[in-house]
Backbone as JSON, one array per atom type, in Angstrom:
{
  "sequence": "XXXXXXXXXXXXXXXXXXXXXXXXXXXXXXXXXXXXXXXXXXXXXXXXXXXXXXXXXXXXXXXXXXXXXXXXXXXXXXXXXXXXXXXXXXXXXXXXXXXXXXX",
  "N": [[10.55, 16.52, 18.43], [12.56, 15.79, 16.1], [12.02, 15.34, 12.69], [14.68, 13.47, 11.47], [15.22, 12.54, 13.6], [12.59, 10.94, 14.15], [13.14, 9.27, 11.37], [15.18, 7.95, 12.03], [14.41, 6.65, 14.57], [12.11, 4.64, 13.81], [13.76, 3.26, 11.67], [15.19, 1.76, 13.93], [13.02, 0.47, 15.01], [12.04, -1.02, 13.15], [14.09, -2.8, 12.49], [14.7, -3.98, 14.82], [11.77, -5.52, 15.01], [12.01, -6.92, 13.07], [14.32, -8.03, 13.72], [13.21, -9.95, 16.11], [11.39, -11.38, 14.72], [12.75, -12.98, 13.09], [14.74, -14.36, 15.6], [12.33, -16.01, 16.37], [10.66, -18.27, 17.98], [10.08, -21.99, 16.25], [7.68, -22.73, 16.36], [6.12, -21.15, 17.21], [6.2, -19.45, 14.46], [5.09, -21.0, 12.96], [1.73, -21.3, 13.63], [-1.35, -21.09, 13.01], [-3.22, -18.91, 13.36], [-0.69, -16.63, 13.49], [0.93, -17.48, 10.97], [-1.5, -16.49, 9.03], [-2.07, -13.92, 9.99], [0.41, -12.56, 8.89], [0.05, -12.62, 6.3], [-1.81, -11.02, 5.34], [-1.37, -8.6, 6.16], [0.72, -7.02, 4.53], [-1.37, -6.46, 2.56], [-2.95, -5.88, 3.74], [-1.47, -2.82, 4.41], [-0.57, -1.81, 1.72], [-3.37, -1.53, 0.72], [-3.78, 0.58, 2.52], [-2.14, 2.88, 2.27], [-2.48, 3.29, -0.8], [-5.26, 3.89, -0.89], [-4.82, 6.58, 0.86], [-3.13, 8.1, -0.9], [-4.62, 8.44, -3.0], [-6.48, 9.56, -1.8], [-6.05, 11.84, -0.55], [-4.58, 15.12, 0.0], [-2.22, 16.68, 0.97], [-2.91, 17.92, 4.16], [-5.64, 17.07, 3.94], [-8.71, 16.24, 3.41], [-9.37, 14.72, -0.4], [-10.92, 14.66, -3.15], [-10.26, 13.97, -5.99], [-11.35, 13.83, -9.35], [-9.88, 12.78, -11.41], [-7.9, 11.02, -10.64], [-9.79, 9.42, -8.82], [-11.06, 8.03, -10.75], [-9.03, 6.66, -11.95], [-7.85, 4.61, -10.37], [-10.33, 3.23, -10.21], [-9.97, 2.52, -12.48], [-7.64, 0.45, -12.44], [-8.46, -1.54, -10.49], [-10.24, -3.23, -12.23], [-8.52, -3.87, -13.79], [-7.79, -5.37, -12.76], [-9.47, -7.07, -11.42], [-9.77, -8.24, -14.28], [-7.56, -10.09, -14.45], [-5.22, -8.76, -15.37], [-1.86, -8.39, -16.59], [0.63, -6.89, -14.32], [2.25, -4.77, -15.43], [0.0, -4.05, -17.22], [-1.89, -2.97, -15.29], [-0.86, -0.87, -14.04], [-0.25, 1.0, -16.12], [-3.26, 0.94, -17.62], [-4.37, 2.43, -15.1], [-2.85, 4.4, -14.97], [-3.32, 5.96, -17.84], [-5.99, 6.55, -18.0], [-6.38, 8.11, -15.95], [-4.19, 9.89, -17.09], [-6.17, 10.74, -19.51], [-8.49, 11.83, -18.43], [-7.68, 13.79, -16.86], [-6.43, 15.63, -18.83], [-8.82, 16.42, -20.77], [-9.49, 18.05, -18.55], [-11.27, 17.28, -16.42]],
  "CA": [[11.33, 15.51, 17.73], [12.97, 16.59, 14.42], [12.3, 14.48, 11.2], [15.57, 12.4, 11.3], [15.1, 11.58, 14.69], [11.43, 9.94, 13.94], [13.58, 8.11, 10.95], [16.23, 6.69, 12.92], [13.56, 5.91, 16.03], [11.42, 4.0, 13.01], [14.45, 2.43, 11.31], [15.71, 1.1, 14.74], [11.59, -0.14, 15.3], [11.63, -2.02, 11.73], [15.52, -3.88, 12.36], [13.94, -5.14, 16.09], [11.11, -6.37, 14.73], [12.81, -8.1, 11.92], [15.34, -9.7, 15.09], [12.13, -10.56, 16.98], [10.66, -12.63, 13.56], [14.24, -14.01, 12.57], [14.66, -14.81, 16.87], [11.12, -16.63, 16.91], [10.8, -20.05, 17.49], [9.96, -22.37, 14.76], [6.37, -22.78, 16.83], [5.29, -19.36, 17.07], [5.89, -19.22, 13.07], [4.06, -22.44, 12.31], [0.92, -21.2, 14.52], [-1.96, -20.38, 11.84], [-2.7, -17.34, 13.6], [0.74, -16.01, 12.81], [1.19, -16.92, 9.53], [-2.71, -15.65, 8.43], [-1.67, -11.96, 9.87], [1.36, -12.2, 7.88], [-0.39, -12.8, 4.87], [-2.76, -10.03, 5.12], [-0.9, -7.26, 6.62], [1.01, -6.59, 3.41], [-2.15, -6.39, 1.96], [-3.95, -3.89, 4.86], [-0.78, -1.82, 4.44], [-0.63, -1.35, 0.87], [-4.36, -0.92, 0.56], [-4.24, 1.85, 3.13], [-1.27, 3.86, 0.85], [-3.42, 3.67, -1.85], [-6.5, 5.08, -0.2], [-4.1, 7.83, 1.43], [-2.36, 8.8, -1.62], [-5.46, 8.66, -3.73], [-8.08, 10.76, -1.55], [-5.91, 12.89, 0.22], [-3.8, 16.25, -0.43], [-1.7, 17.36, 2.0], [-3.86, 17.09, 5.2], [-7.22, 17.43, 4.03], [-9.28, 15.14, 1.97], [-9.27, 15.48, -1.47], [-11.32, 13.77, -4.05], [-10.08, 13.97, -7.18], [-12.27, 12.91, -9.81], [-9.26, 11.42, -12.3], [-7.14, 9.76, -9.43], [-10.45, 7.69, -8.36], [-11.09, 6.96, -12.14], [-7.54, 6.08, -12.51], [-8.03, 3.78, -9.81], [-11.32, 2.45, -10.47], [-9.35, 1.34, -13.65], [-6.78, -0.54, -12.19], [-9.1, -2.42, -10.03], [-11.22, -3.65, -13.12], [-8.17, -4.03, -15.01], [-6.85, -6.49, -11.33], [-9.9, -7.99, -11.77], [-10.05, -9.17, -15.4], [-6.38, -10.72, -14.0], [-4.41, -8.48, -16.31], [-0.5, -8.28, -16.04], [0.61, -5.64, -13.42], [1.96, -3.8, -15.9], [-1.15, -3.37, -17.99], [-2.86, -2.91, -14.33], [-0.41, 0.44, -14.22], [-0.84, 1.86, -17.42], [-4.78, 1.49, -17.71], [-5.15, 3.88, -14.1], [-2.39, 6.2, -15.75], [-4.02, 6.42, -19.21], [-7.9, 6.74, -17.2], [-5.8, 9.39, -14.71], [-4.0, 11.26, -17.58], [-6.93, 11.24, -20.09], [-8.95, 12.62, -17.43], [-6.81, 15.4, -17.13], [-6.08, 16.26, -20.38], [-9.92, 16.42, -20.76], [-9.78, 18.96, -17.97], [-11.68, 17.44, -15.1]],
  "C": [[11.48, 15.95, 16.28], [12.57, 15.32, 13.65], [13.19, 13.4, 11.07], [15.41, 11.69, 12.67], [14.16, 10.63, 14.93], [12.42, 8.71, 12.78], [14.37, 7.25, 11.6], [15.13, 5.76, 14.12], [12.97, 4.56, 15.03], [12.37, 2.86, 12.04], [14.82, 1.18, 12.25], [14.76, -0.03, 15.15], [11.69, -1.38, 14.06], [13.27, -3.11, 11.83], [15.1, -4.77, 13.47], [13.36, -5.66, 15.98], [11.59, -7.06, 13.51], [13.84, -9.43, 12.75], [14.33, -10.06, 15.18], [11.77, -11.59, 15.8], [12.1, -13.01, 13.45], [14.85, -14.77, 14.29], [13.46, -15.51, 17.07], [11.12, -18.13, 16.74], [9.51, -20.85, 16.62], [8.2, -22.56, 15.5], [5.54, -22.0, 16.81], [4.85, -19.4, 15.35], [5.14, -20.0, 12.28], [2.49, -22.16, 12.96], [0.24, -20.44, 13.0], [-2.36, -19.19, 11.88], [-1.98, -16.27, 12.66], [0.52, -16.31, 11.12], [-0.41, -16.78, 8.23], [-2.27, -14.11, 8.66], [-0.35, -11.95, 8.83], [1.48, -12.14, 6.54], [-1.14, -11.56, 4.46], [-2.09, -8.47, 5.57], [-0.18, -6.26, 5.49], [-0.47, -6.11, 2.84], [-2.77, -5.22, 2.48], [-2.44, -2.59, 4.48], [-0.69, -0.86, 3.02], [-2.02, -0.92, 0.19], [-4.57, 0.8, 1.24], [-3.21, 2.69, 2.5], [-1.98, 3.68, -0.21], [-4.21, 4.31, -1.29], [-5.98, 6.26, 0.09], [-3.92, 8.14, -0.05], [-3.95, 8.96, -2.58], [-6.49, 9.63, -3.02], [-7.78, 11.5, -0.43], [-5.18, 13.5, -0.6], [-3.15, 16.98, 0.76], [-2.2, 16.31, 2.97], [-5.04, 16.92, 4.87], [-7.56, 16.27, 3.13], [-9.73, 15.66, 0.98], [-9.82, 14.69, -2.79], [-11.66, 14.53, -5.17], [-10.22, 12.96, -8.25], [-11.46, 11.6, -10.78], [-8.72, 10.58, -11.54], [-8.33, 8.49, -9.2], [-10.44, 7.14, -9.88], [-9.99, 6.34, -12.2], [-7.94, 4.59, -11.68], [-9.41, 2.85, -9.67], [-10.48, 1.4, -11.87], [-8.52, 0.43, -13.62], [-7.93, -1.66, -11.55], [-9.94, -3.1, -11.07], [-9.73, -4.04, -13.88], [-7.76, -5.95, -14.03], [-8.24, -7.71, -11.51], [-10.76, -8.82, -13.01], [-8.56, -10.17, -15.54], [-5.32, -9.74, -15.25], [-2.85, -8.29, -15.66], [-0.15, -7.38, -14.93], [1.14, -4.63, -14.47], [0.92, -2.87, -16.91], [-1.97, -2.39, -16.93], [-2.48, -1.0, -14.44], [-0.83, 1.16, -15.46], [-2.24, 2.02, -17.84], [-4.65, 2.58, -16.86], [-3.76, 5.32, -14.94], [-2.72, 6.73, -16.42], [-5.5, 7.15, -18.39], [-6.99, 8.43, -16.91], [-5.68, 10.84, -16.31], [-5.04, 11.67, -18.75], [-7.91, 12.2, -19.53], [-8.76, 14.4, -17.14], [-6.7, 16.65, -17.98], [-7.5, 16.8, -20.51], [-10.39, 17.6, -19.89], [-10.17, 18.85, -16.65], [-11.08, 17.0, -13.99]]
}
């Protein structure tokens, strides 16, 4: 399977399940179940792209010491409630002082 053919297969996967939730009846979506996973799944998804992008390289795992600082600093910055964009610019500053610094 080439590359575009996984996107199109994966585009066609993400428009069906968008019918299937916009086709669901109003019962299904009111079920606490349902709308607890729908609360959290954003959340499992974008946690697990962070973890990936932060402690891998390629294929291999890759722990790089400014990336976690960077990201230790956002999380401290997330939980003193700071804006999101302060949240960004602390782990970039951590990340690129880090750097600069050498390690």
């Amino acid at each position: 399977m080439s590359v575009w053919q996984a996107v199109v297969a994966v585009c066609l996967g993400c428009y069906a399940l968008k019918l299937a939730g916009l086709s669901a009846p109003r019962r299904v979506l009111d079920h606490p179940g349902v709308q607890r996973f729908a609360a959290l799944v954003p959340v499992a998804l974008l946690s697990a792209l962070i973890a990936v992008q932060t402690f891998t390289a390629g294929q291999a795992l890759d722990l790089d010491w400014p990336r976690t600082a960077g990201l230790g600093a956002a999380v401290v910055a997330l939980l003193l409630r700071a804006p999101f964009l302060v949240v960004l610019v602390a782990a970039a500053a951590v990340t690129a002082l880090l750097r600069h610094a050498g390690l």
